[in-house]
PDB file of C-alpha atoms in Angstrom:
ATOM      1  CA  UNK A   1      81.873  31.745  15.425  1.00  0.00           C
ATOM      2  CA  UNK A   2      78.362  29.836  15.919  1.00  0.00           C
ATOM      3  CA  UNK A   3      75.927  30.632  13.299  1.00  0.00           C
ATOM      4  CA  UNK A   4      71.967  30.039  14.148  1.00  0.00           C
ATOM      5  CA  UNK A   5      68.812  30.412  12.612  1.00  0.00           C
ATOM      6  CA  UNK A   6      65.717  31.083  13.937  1.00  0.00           C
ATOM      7  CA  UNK A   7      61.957  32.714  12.755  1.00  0.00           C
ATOM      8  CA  UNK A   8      59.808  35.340  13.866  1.00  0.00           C
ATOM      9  CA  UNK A   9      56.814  34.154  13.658  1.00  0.00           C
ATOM     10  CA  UNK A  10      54.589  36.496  15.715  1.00  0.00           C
ATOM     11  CA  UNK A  11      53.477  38.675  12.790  1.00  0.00           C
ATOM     12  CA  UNK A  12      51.678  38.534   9.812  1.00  0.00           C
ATOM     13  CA  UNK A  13      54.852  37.388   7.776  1.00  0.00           C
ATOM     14  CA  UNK A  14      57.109  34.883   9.486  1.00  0.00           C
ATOM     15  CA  UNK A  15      60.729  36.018   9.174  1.00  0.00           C
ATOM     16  CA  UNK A  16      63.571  33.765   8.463  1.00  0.00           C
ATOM     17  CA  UNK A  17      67.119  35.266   9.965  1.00  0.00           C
ATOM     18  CA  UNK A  18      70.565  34.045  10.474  1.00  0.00           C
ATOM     19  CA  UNK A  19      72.456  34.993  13.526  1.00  0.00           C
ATOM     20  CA  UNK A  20      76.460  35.164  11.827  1.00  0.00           C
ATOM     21  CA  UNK A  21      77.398  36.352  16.046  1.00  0.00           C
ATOM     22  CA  UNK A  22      79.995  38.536  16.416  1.00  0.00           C
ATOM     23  CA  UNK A  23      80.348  41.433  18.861  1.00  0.00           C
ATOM     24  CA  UNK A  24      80.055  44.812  18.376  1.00  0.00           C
ATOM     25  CA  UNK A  25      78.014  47.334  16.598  1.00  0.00           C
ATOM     26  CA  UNK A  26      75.325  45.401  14.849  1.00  0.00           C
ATOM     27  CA  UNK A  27      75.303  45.069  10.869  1.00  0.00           C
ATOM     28  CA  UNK A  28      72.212  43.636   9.185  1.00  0.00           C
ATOM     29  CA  UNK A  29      72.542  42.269   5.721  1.00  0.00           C
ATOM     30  CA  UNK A  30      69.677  42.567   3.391  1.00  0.00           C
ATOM     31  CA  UNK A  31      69.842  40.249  -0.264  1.00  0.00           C
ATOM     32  CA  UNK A  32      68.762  41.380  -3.827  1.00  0.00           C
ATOM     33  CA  UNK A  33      65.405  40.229  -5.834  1.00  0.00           C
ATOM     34  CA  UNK A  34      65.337  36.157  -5.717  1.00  0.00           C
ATOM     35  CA  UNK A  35      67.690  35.955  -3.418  1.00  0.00           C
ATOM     36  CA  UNK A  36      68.116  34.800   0.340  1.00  0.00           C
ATOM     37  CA  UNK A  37      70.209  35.201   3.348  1.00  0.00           C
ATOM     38  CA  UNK A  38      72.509  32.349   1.980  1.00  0.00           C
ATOM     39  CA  UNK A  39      74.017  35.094  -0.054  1.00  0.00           C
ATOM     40  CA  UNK A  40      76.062  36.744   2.650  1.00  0.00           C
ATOM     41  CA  UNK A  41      77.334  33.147   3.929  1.00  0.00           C
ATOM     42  CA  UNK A  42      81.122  34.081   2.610  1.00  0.00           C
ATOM     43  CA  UNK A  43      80.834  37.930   3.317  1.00  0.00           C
ATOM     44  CA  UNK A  44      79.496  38.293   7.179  1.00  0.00           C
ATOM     45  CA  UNK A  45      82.360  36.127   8.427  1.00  0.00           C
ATOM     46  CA  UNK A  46      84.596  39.373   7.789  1.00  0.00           C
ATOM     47  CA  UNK A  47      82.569  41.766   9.824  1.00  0.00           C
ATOM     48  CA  UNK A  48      81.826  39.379  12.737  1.00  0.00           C
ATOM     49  CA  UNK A  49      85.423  40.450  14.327  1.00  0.00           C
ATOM     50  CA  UNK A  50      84.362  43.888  14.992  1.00  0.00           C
ATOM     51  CA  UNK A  51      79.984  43.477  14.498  1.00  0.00           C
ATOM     52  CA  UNK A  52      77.311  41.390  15.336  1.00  0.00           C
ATOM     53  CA  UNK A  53      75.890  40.443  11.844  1.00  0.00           C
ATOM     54  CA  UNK A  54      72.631  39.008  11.325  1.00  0.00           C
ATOM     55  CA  UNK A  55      71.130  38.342   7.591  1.00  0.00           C
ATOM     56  CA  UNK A  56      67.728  37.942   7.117  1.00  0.00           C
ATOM     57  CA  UNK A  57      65.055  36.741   4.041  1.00  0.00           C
ATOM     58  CA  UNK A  58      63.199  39.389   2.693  1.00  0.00           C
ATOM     59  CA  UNK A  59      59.289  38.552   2.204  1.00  0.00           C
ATOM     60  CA  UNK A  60      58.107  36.423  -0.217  1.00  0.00           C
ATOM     61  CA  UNK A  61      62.356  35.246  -0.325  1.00  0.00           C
ATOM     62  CA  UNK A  62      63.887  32.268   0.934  1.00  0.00           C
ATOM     63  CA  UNK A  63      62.169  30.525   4.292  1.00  0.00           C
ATOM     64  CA  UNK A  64      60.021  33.716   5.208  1.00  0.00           C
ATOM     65  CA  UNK A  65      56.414  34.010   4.313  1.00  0.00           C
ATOM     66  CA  UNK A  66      54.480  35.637   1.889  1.00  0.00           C
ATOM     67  CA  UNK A  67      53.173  38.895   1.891  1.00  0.00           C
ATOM     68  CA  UNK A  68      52.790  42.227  -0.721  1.00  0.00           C
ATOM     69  CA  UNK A  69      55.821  44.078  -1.671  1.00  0.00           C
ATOM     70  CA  UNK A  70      55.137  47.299  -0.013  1.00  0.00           C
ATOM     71  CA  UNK A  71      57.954  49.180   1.051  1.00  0.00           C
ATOM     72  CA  UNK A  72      56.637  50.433   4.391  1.00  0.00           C
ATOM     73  CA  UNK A  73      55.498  47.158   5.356  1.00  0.00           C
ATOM     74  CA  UNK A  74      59.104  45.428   4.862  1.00  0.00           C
ATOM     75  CA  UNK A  75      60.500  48.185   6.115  1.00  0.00           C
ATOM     76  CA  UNK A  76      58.324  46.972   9.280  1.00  0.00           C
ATOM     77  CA  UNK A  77      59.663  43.529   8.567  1.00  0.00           C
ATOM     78  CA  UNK A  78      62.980  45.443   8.837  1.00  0.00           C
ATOM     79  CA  UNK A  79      62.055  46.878  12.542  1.00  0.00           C
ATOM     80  CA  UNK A  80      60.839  43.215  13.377  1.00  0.00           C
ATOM     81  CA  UNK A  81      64.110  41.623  13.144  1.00  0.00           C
ATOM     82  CA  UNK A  82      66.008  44.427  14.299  1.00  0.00           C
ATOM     83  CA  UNK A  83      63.495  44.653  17.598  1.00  0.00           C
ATOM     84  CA  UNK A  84      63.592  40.654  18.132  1.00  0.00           C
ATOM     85  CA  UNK A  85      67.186  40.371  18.414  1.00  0.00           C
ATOM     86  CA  UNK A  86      68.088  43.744  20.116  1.00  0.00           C
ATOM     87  CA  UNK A  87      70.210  45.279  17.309  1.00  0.00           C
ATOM     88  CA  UNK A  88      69.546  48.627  18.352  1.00  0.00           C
ATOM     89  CA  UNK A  89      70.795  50.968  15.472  1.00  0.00           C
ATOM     90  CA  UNK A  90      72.305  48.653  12.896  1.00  0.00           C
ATOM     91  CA  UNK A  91      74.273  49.701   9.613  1.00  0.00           C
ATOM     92  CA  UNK A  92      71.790  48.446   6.955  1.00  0.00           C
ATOM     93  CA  UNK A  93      74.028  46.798   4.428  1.00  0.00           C
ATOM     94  CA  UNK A  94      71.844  46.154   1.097  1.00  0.00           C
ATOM     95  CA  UNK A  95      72.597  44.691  -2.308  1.00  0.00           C
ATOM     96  CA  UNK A  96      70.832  45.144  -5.334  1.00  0.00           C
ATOM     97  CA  UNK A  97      67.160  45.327  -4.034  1.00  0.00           C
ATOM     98  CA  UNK A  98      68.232  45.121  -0.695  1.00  0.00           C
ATOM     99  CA  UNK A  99      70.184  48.551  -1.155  1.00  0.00           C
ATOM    100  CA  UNK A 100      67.045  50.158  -2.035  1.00  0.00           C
ATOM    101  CA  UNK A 101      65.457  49.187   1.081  1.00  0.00           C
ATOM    102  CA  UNK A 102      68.260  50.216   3.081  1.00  0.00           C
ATOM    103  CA  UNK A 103      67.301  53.734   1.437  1.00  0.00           C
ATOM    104  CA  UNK A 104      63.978  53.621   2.293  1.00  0.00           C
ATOM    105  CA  UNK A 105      65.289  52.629   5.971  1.00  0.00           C
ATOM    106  CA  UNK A 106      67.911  55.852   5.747  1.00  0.00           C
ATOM    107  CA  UNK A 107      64.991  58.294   5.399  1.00  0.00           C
ATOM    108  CA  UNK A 108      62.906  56.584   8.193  1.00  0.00           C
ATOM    109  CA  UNK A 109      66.090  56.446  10.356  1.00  0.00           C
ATOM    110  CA  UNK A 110      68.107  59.811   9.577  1.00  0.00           C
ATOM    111  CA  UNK A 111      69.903  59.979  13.091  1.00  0.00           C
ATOM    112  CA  UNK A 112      70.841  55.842  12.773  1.00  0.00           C
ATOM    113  CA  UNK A 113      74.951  54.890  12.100  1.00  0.00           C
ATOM    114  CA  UNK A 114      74.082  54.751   8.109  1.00  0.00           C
ATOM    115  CA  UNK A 115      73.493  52.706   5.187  1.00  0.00           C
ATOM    116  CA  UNK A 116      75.702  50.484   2.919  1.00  0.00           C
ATOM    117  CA  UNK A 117      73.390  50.145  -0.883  1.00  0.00           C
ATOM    118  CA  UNK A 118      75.354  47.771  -2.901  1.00  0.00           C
ATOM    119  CA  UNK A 119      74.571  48.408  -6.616  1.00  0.00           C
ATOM    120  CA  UNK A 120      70.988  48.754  -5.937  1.00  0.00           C
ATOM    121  CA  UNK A 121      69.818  52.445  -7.262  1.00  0.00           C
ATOM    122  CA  UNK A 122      68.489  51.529 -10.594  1.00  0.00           C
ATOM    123  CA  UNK A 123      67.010  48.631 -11.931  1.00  0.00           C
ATOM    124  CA  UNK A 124      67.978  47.831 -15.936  1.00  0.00           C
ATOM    125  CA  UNK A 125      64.337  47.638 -17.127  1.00  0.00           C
ATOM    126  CA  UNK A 126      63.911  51.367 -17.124  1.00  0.00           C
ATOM    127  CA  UNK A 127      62.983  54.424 -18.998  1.00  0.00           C
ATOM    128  CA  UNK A 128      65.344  55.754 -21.908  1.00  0.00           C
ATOM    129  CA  UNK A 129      66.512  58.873 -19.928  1.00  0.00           C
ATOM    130  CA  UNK A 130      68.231  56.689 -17.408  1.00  0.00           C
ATOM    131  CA  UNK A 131      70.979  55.980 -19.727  1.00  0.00           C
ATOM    132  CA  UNK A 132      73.976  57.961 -20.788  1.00  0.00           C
ATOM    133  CA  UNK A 133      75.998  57.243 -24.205  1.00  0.00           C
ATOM    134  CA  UNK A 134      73.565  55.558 -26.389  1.00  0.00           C
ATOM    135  CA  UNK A 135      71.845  57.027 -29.582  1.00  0.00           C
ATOM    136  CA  UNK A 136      67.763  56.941 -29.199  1.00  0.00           C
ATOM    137  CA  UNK A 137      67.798  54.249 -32.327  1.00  0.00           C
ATOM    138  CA  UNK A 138      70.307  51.479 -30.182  1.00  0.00           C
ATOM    139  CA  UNK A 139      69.101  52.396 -26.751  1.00  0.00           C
ATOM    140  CA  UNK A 140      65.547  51.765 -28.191  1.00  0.00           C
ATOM    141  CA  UNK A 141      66.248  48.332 -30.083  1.00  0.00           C
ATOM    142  CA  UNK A 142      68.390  47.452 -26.719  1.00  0.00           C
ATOM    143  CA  UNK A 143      65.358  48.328 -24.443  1.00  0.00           C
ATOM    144  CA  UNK A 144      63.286  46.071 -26.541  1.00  0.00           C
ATOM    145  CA  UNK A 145      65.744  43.064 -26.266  1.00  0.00           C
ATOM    146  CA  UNK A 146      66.498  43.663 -22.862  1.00  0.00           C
ATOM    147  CA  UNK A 147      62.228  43.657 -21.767  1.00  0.00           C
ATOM    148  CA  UNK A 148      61.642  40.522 -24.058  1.00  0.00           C
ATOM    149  CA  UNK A 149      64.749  38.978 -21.655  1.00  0.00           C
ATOM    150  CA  UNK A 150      62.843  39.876 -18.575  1.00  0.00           C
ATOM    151  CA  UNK A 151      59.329  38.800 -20.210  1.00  0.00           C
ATOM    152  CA  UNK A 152      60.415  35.134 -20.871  1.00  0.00           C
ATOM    153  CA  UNK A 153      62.105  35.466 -17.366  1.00  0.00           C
ATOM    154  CA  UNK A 154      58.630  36.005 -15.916  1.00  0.00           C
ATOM    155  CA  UNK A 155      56.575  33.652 -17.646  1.00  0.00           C
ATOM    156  CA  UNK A 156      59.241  30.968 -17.159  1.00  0.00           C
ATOM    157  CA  UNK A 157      58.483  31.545 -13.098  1.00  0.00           C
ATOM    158  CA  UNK A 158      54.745  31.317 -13.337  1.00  0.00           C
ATOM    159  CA  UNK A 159      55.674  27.531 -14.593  1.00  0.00           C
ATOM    160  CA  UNK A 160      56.909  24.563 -12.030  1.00  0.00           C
ATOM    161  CA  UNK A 161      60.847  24.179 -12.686  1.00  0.00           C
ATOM    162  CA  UNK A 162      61.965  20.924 -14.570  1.00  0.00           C
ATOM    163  CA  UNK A 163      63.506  18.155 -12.071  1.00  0.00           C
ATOM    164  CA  UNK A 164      66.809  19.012 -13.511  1.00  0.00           C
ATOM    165  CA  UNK A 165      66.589  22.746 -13.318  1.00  0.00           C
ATOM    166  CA  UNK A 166      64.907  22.707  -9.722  1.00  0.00           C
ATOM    167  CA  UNK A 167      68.494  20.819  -8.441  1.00  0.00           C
ATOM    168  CA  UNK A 168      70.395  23.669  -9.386  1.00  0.00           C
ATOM    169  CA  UNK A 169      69.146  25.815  -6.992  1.00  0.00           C
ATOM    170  CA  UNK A 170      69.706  26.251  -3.285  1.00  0.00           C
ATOM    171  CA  UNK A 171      66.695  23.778  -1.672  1.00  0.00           C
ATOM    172  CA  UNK A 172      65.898  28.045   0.610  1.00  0.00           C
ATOM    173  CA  UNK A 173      64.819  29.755  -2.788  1.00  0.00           C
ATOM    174  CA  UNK A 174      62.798  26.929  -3.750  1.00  0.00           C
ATOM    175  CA  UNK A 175      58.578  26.566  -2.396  1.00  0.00           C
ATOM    176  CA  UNK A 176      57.093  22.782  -3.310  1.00  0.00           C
ATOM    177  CA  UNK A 177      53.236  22.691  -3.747  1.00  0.00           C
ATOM    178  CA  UNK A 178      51.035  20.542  -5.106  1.00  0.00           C
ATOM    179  CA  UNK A 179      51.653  21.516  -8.745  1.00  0.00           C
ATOM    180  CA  UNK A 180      55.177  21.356  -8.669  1.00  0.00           C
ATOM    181  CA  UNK A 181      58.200  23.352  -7.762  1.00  0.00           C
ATOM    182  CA  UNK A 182      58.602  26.784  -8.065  1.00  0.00           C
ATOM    183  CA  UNK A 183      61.575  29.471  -7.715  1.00  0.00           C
ATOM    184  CA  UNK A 184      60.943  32.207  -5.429  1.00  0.00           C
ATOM    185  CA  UNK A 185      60.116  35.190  -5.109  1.00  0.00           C
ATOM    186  CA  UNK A 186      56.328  33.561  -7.112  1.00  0.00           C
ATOM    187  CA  UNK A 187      55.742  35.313 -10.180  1.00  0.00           C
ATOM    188  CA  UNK A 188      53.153  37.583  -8.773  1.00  0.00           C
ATOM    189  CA  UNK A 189      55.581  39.162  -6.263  1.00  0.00           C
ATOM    190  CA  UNK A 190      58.201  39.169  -8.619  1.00  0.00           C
ATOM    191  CA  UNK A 191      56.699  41.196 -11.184  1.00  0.00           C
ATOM    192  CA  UNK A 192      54.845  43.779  -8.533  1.00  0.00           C
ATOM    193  CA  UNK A 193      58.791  44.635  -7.435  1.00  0.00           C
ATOM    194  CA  UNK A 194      59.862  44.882 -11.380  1.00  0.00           C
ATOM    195  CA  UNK A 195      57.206  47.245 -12.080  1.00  0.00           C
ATOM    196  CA  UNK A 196      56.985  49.520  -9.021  1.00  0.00           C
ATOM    197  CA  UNK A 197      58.339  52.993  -9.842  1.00  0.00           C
ATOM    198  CA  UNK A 198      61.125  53.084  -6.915  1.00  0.00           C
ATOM    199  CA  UNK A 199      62.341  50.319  -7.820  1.00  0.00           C
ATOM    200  CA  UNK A 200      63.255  51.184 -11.031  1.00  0.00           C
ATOM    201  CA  UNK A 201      64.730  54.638  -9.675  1.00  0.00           C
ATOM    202  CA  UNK A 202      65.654  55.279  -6.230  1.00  0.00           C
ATOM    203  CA  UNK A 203      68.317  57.789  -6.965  1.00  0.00           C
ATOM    204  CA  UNK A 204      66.160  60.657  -6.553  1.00  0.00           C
ATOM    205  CA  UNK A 205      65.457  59.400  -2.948  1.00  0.00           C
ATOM    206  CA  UNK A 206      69.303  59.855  -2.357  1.00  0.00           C
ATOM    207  CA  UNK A 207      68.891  63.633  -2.030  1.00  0.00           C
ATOM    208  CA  UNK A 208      66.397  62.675   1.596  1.00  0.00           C
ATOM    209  CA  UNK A 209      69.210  60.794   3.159  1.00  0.00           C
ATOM    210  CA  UNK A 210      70.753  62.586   6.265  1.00  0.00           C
ATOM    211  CA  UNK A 211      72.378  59.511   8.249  1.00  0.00           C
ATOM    212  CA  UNK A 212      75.960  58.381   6.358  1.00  0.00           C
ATOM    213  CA  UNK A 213      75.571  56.327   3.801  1.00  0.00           C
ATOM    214  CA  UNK A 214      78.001  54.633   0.820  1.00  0.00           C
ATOM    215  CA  UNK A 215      77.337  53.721  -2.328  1.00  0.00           C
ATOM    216  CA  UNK A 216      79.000  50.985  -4.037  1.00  0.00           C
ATOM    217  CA  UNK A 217      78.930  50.895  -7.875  1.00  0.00           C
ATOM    218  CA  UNK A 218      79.435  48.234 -10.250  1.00  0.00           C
ATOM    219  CA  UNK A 219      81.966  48.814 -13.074  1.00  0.00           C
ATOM    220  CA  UNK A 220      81.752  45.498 -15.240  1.00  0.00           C
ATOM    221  CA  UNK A 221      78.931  44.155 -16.827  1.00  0.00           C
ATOM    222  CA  UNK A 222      77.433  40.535 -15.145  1.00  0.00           C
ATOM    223  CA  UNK A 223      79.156  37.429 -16.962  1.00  0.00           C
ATOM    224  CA  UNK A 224      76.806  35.617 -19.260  1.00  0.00           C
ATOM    225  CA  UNK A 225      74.240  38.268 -20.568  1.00  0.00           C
ATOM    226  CA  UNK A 226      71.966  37.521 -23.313  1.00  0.00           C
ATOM    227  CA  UNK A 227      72.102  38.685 -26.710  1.00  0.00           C
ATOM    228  CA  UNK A 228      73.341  42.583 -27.204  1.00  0.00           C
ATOM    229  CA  UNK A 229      71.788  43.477 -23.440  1.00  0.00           C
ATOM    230  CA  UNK A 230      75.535  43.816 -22.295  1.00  0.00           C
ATOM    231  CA  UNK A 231      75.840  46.714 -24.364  1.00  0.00           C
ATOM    232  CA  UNK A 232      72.932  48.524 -22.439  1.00  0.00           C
ATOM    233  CA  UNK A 233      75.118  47.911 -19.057  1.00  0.00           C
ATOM    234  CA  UNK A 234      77.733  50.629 -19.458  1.00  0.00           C
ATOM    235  CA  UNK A 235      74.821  52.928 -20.798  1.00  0.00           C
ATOM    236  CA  UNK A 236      72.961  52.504 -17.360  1.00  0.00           C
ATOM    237  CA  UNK A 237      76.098  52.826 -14.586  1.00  0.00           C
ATOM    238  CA  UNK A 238      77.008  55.906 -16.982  1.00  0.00           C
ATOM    239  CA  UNK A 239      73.288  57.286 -16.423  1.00  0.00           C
ATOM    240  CA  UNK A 240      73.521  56.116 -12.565  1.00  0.00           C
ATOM    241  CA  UNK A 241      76.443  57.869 -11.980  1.00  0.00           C
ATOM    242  CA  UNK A 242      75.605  60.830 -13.996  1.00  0.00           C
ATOM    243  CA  UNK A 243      72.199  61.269 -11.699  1.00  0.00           C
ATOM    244  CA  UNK A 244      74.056  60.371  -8.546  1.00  0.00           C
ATOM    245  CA  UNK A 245      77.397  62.632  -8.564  1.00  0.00           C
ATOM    246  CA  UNK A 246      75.579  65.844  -8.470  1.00  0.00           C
ATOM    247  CA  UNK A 247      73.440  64.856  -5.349  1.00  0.00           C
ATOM    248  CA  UNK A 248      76.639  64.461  -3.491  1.00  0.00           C
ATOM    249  CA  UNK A 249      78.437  67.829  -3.924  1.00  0.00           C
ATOM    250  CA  UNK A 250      77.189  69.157  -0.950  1.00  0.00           C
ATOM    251  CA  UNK A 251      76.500  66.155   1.106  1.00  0.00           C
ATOM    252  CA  UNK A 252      79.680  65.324   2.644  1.00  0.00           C
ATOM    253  CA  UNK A 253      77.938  62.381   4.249  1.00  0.00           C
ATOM    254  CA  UNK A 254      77.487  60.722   1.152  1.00  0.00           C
ATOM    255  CA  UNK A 255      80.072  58.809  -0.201  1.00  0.00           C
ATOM    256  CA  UNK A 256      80.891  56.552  -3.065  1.00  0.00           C
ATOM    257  CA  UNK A 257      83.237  53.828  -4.112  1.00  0.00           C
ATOM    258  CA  UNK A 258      83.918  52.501  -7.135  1.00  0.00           C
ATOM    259  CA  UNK A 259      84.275  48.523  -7.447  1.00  0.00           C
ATOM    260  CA  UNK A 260      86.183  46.373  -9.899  1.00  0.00           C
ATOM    261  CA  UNK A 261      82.985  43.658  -9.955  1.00  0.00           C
ATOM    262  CA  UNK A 262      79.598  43.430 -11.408  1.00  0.00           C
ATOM    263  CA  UNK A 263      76.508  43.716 -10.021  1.00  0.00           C
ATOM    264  CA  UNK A 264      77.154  40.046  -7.773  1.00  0.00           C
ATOM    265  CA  UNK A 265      79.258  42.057  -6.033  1.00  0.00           C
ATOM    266  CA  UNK A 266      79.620  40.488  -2.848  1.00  0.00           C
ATOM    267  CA  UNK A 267      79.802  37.257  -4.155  1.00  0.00           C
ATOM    268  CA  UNK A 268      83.068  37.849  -6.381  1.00  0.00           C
ATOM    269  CA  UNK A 269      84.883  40.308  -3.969  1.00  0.00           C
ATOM    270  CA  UNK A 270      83.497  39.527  -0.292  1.00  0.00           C
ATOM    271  CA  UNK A 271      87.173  40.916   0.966  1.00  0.00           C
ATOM    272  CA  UNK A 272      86.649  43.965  -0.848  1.00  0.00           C
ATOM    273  CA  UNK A 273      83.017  44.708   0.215  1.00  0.00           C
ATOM    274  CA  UNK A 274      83.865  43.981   4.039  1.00  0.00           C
ATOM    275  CA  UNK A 275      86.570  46.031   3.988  1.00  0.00           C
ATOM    276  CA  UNK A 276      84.622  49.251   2.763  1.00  0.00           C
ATOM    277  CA  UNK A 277      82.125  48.971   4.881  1.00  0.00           C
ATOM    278  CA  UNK A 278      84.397  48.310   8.076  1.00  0.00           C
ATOM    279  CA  UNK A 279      85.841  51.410   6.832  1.00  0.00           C
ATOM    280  CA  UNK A 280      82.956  53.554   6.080  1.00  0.00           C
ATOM    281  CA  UNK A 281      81.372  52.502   9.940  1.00  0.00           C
ATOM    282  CA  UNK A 282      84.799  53.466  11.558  1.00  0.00           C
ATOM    283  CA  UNK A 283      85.057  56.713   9.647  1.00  0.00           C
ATOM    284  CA  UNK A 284      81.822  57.425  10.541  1.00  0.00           C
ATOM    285  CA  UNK A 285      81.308  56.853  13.736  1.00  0.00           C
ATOM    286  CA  UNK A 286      84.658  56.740  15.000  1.00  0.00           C
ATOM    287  CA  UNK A 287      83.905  52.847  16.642  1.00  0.00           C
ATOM    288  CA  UNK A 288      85.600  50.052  14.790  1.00  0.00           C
TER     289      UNK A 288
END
């Protein structure tokens, strides 16, 4: 299958997007916070047999340009992509970030084919009633940890990455200026996303949604968390899934699965991922 990249660049943010091919019903992949269309290199290969797949860079991520994070406005950059390369209706497929913009895009589009949100209803850094199973004393002291973790993370992207620590990342998340190199999403962006109230909670939203859409939760905790923060992981998918279940009684087209992975989902089980949401698209529309 030939891959191919191109930009939009007749609008105020250029738009970097990768063509996987394919025929079919069209799919578009959107990636989490820092990261870029390179992450659905191993999954769109298993939809391209039944869907034209494109990925694309979210603003301020990976070869497209800079702009606010303001939800409305990608979910313009959204319509841009989908309008450039005649995708008509696509499933939205979103991880992590990306899953809450393929929300946003369910309740502008509640007659499209549906939405796919890959982990992304809750981010970690948020308020105490979000978690389930924790006393107020722990959940506190882990909250504290867990905001000092994302703190350092933040100042340590205001700063130009060491030569050694700039090679370890993929040359697309990467911007050079004249004071060095820097990871992307910049600081600036980065920190509007972490404190914006959706963000932190989009489960609420869920109850708006009238096109299909799945939900894919996490069950294990991300390999290689600091300090006691991986004890604040079960604590959040129990409060997630506390929130969520009851807005699904009575929407039958709702679903959720349950994944043996952590949040990188569809980088450690690409088979399993593609396979759900073959199935969910065939269920739901009755097209393979």
């Amino acid at each position: 299958m030939t891959v191919s990249d191109l930009v939009i660049d007749d609008r105020p943010v250029r738009l970097a997007v990768r063509d996987h091919g394919g025929h079919g019903a069209p799919v578009l992949l959107l990636h989490g916070l820092g990261g870029t269309l390179l992450h659905w290199d191993e999954l769109a290969p298993l939809l391209t047999g039944s869907h034209r797949v494109v990925a694309m860079d979210l603003r301020g991520h990976g070869l497209s340009g800079d702009g606010p994070w303001e939800w409305e406005a990608v979910l313009d950059d959204v319509r841009a992509v989908v309008d450039h390369l005649g995708l008509a209706e696509p499933l939205v497929v979103g991880h992590s970030l990306g899953g809450m913009v393929a929300v946003q895009w369910a309740l502008r589009h509640p007659d499209g084919p549906g939405i796919v949100n890959l982990d992304g209803l809750r981010s970690a850094e948020t308020e105490p009633r979000h978690y389930a199973g924790l006393g107020p004393g722990d959940l506190q002291a882990l909250l504290a940890e867990l905001n000092s973790v994302f703190d350092a993370q933040a100042a340590a992207m205001a700063q130009p990455l060491p030569e050694a620590h700039a090679a370890m990342y993929p040359q697309r998340a990467l911007l050079t200026t004249g004071e060095g190199v820097f990871v992307r999403p910049s600081a600036e962006l980065a920190g509007q996303v972490r404190h914006d109230p959706y963000f932190k909670d989009s489960v609420p939203q869920v109850a708006r949604i009238r096109c299909p859409a799945l939900f894919v939760l996490a069950t294990r905790n991300l390999p290689g968390l600091p300090g006691r923060v991986g004890e604040l992981m079960p604590a959040l998918r129990a409060g997630i899934r506390r929130d969520l279940l009851p807005l699904l009684a009575d929407r039958p087209h709702l679903r959720v699965l349950e994944l043996d992975a952590s949040h990188a989902m569809q980088a450690e089980q690409p088979g399993e991922i593609a396979r759900a949401v073959l199935g969910f698209h065939a269920e739901t529309t009755g097209r393979s």
